mmCIF file of C-alpha atoms in Angstrom:
data_model
loop_
_atom_site.group_PDB
_atom_site.id
_atom_site.type_symbol
_atom_site.label_atom_id
_atom_site.label_comp_id
_atom_site.label_asym_id
_atom_site.label_seq_id
_atom_site.Cartn_x
_atom_site.Cartn_y
_atom_site.Cartn_z
ATOM 1 C CA MET A 1 106.095 104.091 134.207
ATOM 2 C CA ALA A 2 105.359 105.832 130.873
ATOM 3 C CA ARG A 3 106.553 109.431 130.399
ATOM 4 C CA TYR A 4 103.647 111.762 129.661
ATOM 5 C CA PHE A 5 104.017 114.560 127.096
ATOM 6 C CA ASP A 6 101.172 117.137 126.896
ATOM 7 C CA VAL A 7 101.592 118.812 123.600
ATOM 8 C CA HIS A 8 99.765 121.472 121.591
ATOM 9 C CA PRO A 9 97.489 119.732 118.919
ATOM 10 C CA SER A 10 98.336 122.121 116.076
ATOM 11 C CA ASN A 11 101.638 123.734 117.160
ATOM 12 C CA PRO A 12 103.516 121.042 119.107
ATOM 13 C CA GLN A 13 106.403 122.198 121.334
ATOM 14 C CA PRO A 14 109.689 121.409 119.675
ATOM 15 C CA ARG A 15 111.359 120.420 122.943
ATOM 16 C CA SER A 16 108.649 117.859 123.707
ATOM 17 C CA ILE A 17 108.849 116.446 120.150
ATOM 18 C CA GLY A 18 112.640 116.215 120.473
ATOM 19 C CA GLN A 19 112.320 114.331 123.839
ATOM 20 C CA VAL A 20 109.714 111.881 122.208
ATOM 21 C CA VAL A 21 112.040 111.257 119.264
ATOM 22 C CA ALA A 22 115.096 110.746 121.527
ATOM 23 C CA LEU A 23 113.021 108.002 123.285
ATOM 24 C CA LEU A 24 112.100 106.493 119.922
ATOM 25 C CA ARG A 25 115.766 106.342 118.880
ATOM 26 C CA ASP A 26 116.444 104.577 122.088
ATOM 27 C CA ASP A 27 113.905 101.841 121.095
ATOM 28 C CA ALA A 28 110.937 103.109 123.064
ATOM 29 C CA LEU A 29 107.425 102.232 122.316
ATOM 30 C CA VAL A 30 105.266 105.296 122.185
ATOM 31 C CA ALA A 31 101.463 105.873 122.116
ATOM 32 C CA TYR A 32 100.608 108.879 119.985
ATOM 33 C CA PRO A 33 97.626 110.619 118.434
ATOM 34 C CA THR A 34 96.723 110.571 114.737
ATOM 35 C CA ASP A 35 93.900 111.859 112.657
ATOM 36 C CA SER A 36 92.089 108.475 113.354
ATOM 37 C CA SER A 37 92.622 107.612 116.996
ATOM 38 C CA TYR A 38 95.707 106.656 118.995
ATOM 39 C CA ALA A 39 98.359 104.375 117.719
ATOM 40 C CA LEU A 40 101.397 102.525 119.037
ATOM 41 C CA GLY A 41 104.586 103.381 117.386
ATOM 42 C CA ALA A 42 108.278 102.370 117.418
ATOM 43 C CA ARG A 43 111.338 102.867 115.236
ATOM 44 C CA ILE A 44 111.322 100.509 112.207
ATOM 45 C CA GLY A 45 114.675 99.112 113.300
ATOM 46 C CA SER A 46 113.714 98.626 116.963
ATOM 47 C CA PRO A 47 114.489 95.004 117.881
ATOM 48 C CA THR A 48 111.576 94.837 120.352
ATOM 49 C CA GLY A 49 108.882 97.194 118.929
ATOM 50 C CA ALA A 50 106.983 94.686 116.821
ATOM 51 C CA ASP A 51 106.871 92.103 119.549
ATOM 52 C CA ARG A 52 105.657 94.650 122.177
ATOM 53 C CA ILE A 53 102.949 95.897 119.868
ATOM 54 C CA ARG A 54 101.771 92.304 119.181
ATOM 55 C CA SER A 55 101.840 91.551 122.925
ATOM 56 C CA ILE A 56 99.794 94.568 123.959
ATOM 57 C CA ARG A 57 97.181 93.950 121.193
ATOM 58 C CA GLN A 58 97.422 90.126 121.294
ATOM 59 C CA LEU A 59 98.075 89.832 117.528
ATOM 60 C CA ASP A 60 99.543 86.917 115.646
ATOM 61 C CA ASP A 61 102.299 87.116 113.068
ATOM 62 C CA LYS A 62 99.760 87.578 110.201
ATOM 63 C CA HIS A 63 98.881 91.065 111.445
ATOM 64 C CA HIS A 64 99.694 93.774 108.937
ATOM 65 C CA PHE A 65 101.828 96.408 110.651
ATOM 66 C CA THR A 66 101.476 99.938 109.294
ATOM 67 C CA LEU A 67 104.555 102.056 108.363
ATOM 68 C CA VAL A 68 103.561 105.648 109.081
ATOM 69 C CA CYS A 69 105.219 107.931 106.683
ATOM 70 C CA SER A 70 105.726 111.732 106.631
ATOM 71 C CA ASP A 71 105.020 112.200 102.938
ATOM 72 C CA PHE A 72 104.421 110.354 99.631
ATOM 73 C CA ALA A 73 108.095 110.265 98.742
ATOM 74 C CA GLN A 74 108.886 108.279 101.841
ATOM 75 C CA LEU A 75 105.810 105.999 101.306
ATOM 76 C CA GLY A 76 107.024 105.300 97.744
ATOM 77 C CA GLN A 77 110.321 103.858 98.997
ATOM 78 C CA LEU A 78 108.507 101.237 100.972
ATOM 79 C CA VAL A 79 105.838 99.819 98.665
ATOM 80 C CA GLN A 80 105.527 98.984 94.970
ATOM 81 C CA LEU A 81 103.054 101.299 93.168
ATOM 82 C CA ASP A 82 101.617 100.967 89.730
ATOM 83 C CA ASN A 83 100.362 104.050 87.950
ATOM 84 C CA SER A 84 96.761 103.771 89.043
ATOM 85 C CA ALA A 85 97.681 103.098 92.712
ATOM 86 C CA PHE A 86 100.193 105.972 92.543
ATOM 87 C CA ARG A 87 97.599 108.522 91.404
ATOM 88 C CA ALA A 88 94.767 107.384 93.673
ATOM 89 C CA ILE A 89 96.844 107.154 96.813
ATOM 90 C CA LYS A 90 98.618 110.378 96.180
ATOM 91 C CA SER A 91 95.225 112.179 95.871
ATOM 92 C CA ALA A 92 93.994 110.582 99.137
ATOM 93 C CA THR A 93 96.946 111.437 101.269
ATOM 94 C CA PRO A 94 97.535 112.737 103.876
ATOM 95 C CA GLY A 95 94.360 111.360 105.394
ATOM 96 C CA PRO A 96 92.778 108.526 107.445
ATOM 97 C CA TYR A 97 93.666 105.648 105.075
ATOM 98 C CA THR A 98 95.926 102.641 105.352
ATOM 99 C CA PHE A 99 97.005 100.954 102.101
ATOM 100 C CA ILE A 100 98.174 97.410 101.940
ATOM 101 C CA LEU A 101 100.801 97.032 99.123
ATOM 102 C CA PRO A 102 103.764 94.775 98.089
ATOM 103 C CA ALA A 103 106.664 95.716 100.198
ATOM 104 C CA THR A 104 110.017 96.829 98.620
ATOM 105 C CA ARG A 105 113.386 95.661 99.902
ATOM 106 C CA GLU A 106 113.584 98.685 102.078
ATOM 107 C CA VAL A 107 111.109 96.982 104.413
ATOM 108 C CA PRO A 108 112.683 94.405 106.847
ATOM 109 C CA LYS A 109 111.326 90.925 106.064
ATOM 110 C CA ARG A 110 110.092 90.493 109.672
ATOM 111 C CA LEU A 111 107.755 93.490 109.187
ATOM 112 C CA ALA A 112 106.064 92.241 106.109
ATOM 113 C CA HIS A 113 103.193 89.724 105.866
ATOM 114 C CA PRO A 114 104.910 86.355 106.060
ATOM 115 C CA LYS A 115 103.262 84.865 102.988
ATOM 116 C CA LYS A 116 101.992 87.814 100.942
ATOM 117 C CA LYS A 117 105.133 89.977 101.459
ATOM 118 C CA THR A 118 102.848 92.985 101.876
ATOM 119 C CA VAL A 119 102.828 95.818 104.345
ATOM 120 C CA GLY A 120 100.439 98.558 105.345
ATOM 121 C CA VAL A 121 101.432 102.188 104.771
ATOM 122 C CA ARG A 122 99.828 105.505 105.662
ATOM 123 C CA ILE A 123 100.336 109.279 105.721
ATOM 124 C CA PRO A 124 98.404 110.794 108.731
ATOM 125 C CA ASP A 125 97.003 114.339 108.600
ATOM 126 C CA HIS A 126 97.931 115.351 112.199
ATOM 127 C CA PRO A 127 100.472 117.997 113.141
ATOM 128 C CA VAL A 128 101.792 116.126 116.094
ATOM 129 C CA VAL A 129 102.729 112.793 114.344
ATOM 130 C CA GLN A 130 103.959 114.888 111.315
ATOM 131 C CA ALA A 131 106.327 116.716 113.717
ATOM 132 C CA ILE A 132 107.524 113.434 115.175
ATOM 133 C CA LEU A 133 108.129 111.953 111.755
ATOM 134 C CA ARG A 134 110.093 115.037 110.549
ATOM 135 C CA GLU A 135 112.272 115.003 113.584
ATOM 136 C CA LEU A 136 112.824 111.215 113.430
ATOM 137 C CA GLY A 137 113.633 111.314 109.750
ATOM 138 C CA GLU A 138 112.131 107.820 109.068
ATOM 139 C CA PRO A 139 108.742 106.051 109.134
ATOM 140 C CA LEU A 140 107.255 104.671 112.295
ATOM 141 C CA LEU A 141 106.340 101.057 112.648
ATOM 142 C CA SER A 142 102.853 101.389 113.969
ATOM 143 C CA SER A 143 99.443 99.760 114.796
ATOM 144 C CA THR A 144 96.058 101.245 115.778
ATOM 145 C CA LEU A 145 95.677 101.257 119.559
ATOM 146 C CA ILE A 146 92.724 98.829 119.919
ATOM 147 C CA LEU A 147 92.979 96.899 123.170
ATOM 148 C CA PRO A 148 92.049 93.155 123.265
ATOM 149 C CA GLY A 149 88.290 92.600 123.692
ATOM 150 C CA SER A 150 87.486 96.154 122.464
ATOM 151 C CA GLU A 151 86.144 97.037 119.022
ATOM 152 C CA ALA A 152 86.898 100.775 119.268
ATOM 153 C CA PRO A 153 90.432 102.346 119.364
ATOM 154 C CA MET A 154 91.580 104.566 122.199
ATOM 155 C CA THR A 155 91.092 108.306 121.700
ATOM 156 C CA GLU A 156 92.102 110.011 124.913
ATOM 157 C CA GLY A 157 95.703 110.425 126.081
ATOM 158 C CA TRP A 158 94.973 110.223 129.808
ATOM 159 C CA LEU A 159 93.160 106.988 129.427
ATOM 160 C CA VAL A 160 96.026 105.575 127.396
ATOM 161 C CA LYS A 161 98.434 106.520 130.197
ATOM 162 C CA GLU A 162 96.152 104.902 132.712
ATOM 163 C CA GLU A 163 95.759 101.724 130.868
ATOM 164 C CA LEU A 164 99.235 101.196 129.474
ATOM 165 C CA ASP A 165 101.379 102.898 132.034
ATOM 166 C CA HIS A 166 103.753 99.837 132.427
ATOM 167 C CA LEU A 167 103.470 98.684 128.823
ATOM 168 C CA VAL A 168 104.682 101.676 126.851
ATOM 169 C CA ASP A 169 107.595 104.081 127.426
ATOM 170 C CA ALA A 170 105.830 107.345 126.548
ATOM 171 C CA VAL A 171 102.294 108.726 125.915
ATOM 172 C CA VAL A 172 101.900 111.846 123.723
ATOM 173 C CA ASP A 173 98.679 113.645 124.552
ATOM 174 C CA ALA A 174 97.411 116.338 122.179
ATOM 175 C CA GLY A 175 93.771 116.426 123.306
ATOM 176 C CA ASP A 176 90.938 115.108 121.122
ATOM 177 C CA CYS A 177 91.930 113.161 118.083
ATOM 178 C CA GLY A 178 90.026 111.010 115.694
ATOM 179 C CA THR A 179 87.597 108.420 117.055
ATOM 180 C CA GLU A 180 87.633 105.918 114.195
ATOM 181 C CA PRO A 181 90.381 103.743 112.876
ATOM 182 C CA THR A 182 91.600 104.207 109.295
ATOM 183 C CA THR A 183 89.811 102.914 106.278
ATOM 184 C CA VAL A 184 91.961 99.995 105.006
ATOM 185 C CA VAL A 185 92.423 99.545 101.216
ATOM 186 C CA ASP A 186 94.172 96.402 99.978
ATOM 187 C CA TRP A 187 95.896 97.183 96.707
ATOM 188 C CA SER A 188 98.200 94.158 96.766
ATOM 189 C CA GLU A 189 96.513 92.414 93.831
ATOM 190 C CA GLY A 190 96.562 95.302 91.405
ATOM 191 C CA ALA A 191 93.077 96.791 92.194
ATOM 192 C CA PRO A 192 91.707 98.526 95.321
ATOM 193 C CA GLU A 193 89.688 96.391 97.731
ATOM 194 C CA VAL A 194 88.214 98.101 100.821
ATOM 195 C CA VAL A 195 88.820 95.640 103.672
ATOM 196 C CA ARG A 196 87.905 97.926 106.598
ATOM 197 C CA VAL A 197 85.647 101.012 106.493
ATOM 198 C CA GLY A 198 86.760 103.591 108.951
ATOM 199 C CA ALA A 199 87.372 107.369 109.024
ATOM 200 C CA GLY A 200 88.321 107.771 105.347
ATOM 201 C CA ASP A 201 85.597 107.886 102.752
ATOM 202 C CA PRO A 202 85.623 104.450 101.112
ATOM 203 C CA SER A 203 83.655 105.516 97.953
ATOM 204 C CA ARG A 204 86.741 106.810 96.143
ATOM 205 C CA PHE A 205 88.217 103.241 96.214
ATOM 206 C CA GLU A 206 85.015 101.240 95.345
#
């Protein structure tokens, strides 16, 4: 049964955040709110996190996982950025965008796309996930919480708890969060290509 954390959306309680991070360090899989719906998250080094996310969402090994970062400095350690990508992505973050870029050696091979060697990265604009990331001190391996057969992501914590009670270890509920997934921009070929239109304004990358 998943532990349930009811946290303040703009001023999350340090004790609750500390308990969530302790679970993550113990290889837990956590459902948490972002600025663009709920997401599933685990520690990058978790031996089971990626497979559990794939199982819940029924994904194959070609799925781009997202590494959720606290700031641009952390993001820059995980992906290769040329000058144009650096400037454009820096100006758009934090915000509801996911960027697909070539992974650096900091990213475990099993988390990068098997052929393209790319990975998704993002910096969410949400106080709760920012608090978790700061306390954890490393990015989260993550994926938007869209259940099989559904087109829309999950947006309410109590429903997440009801649906995934025996599949995740914790649910962090901070009230209403975003209702659309991120806008996904593939920058792996040296120029931006919007591959999914979501909560972020795509026009700045078109």
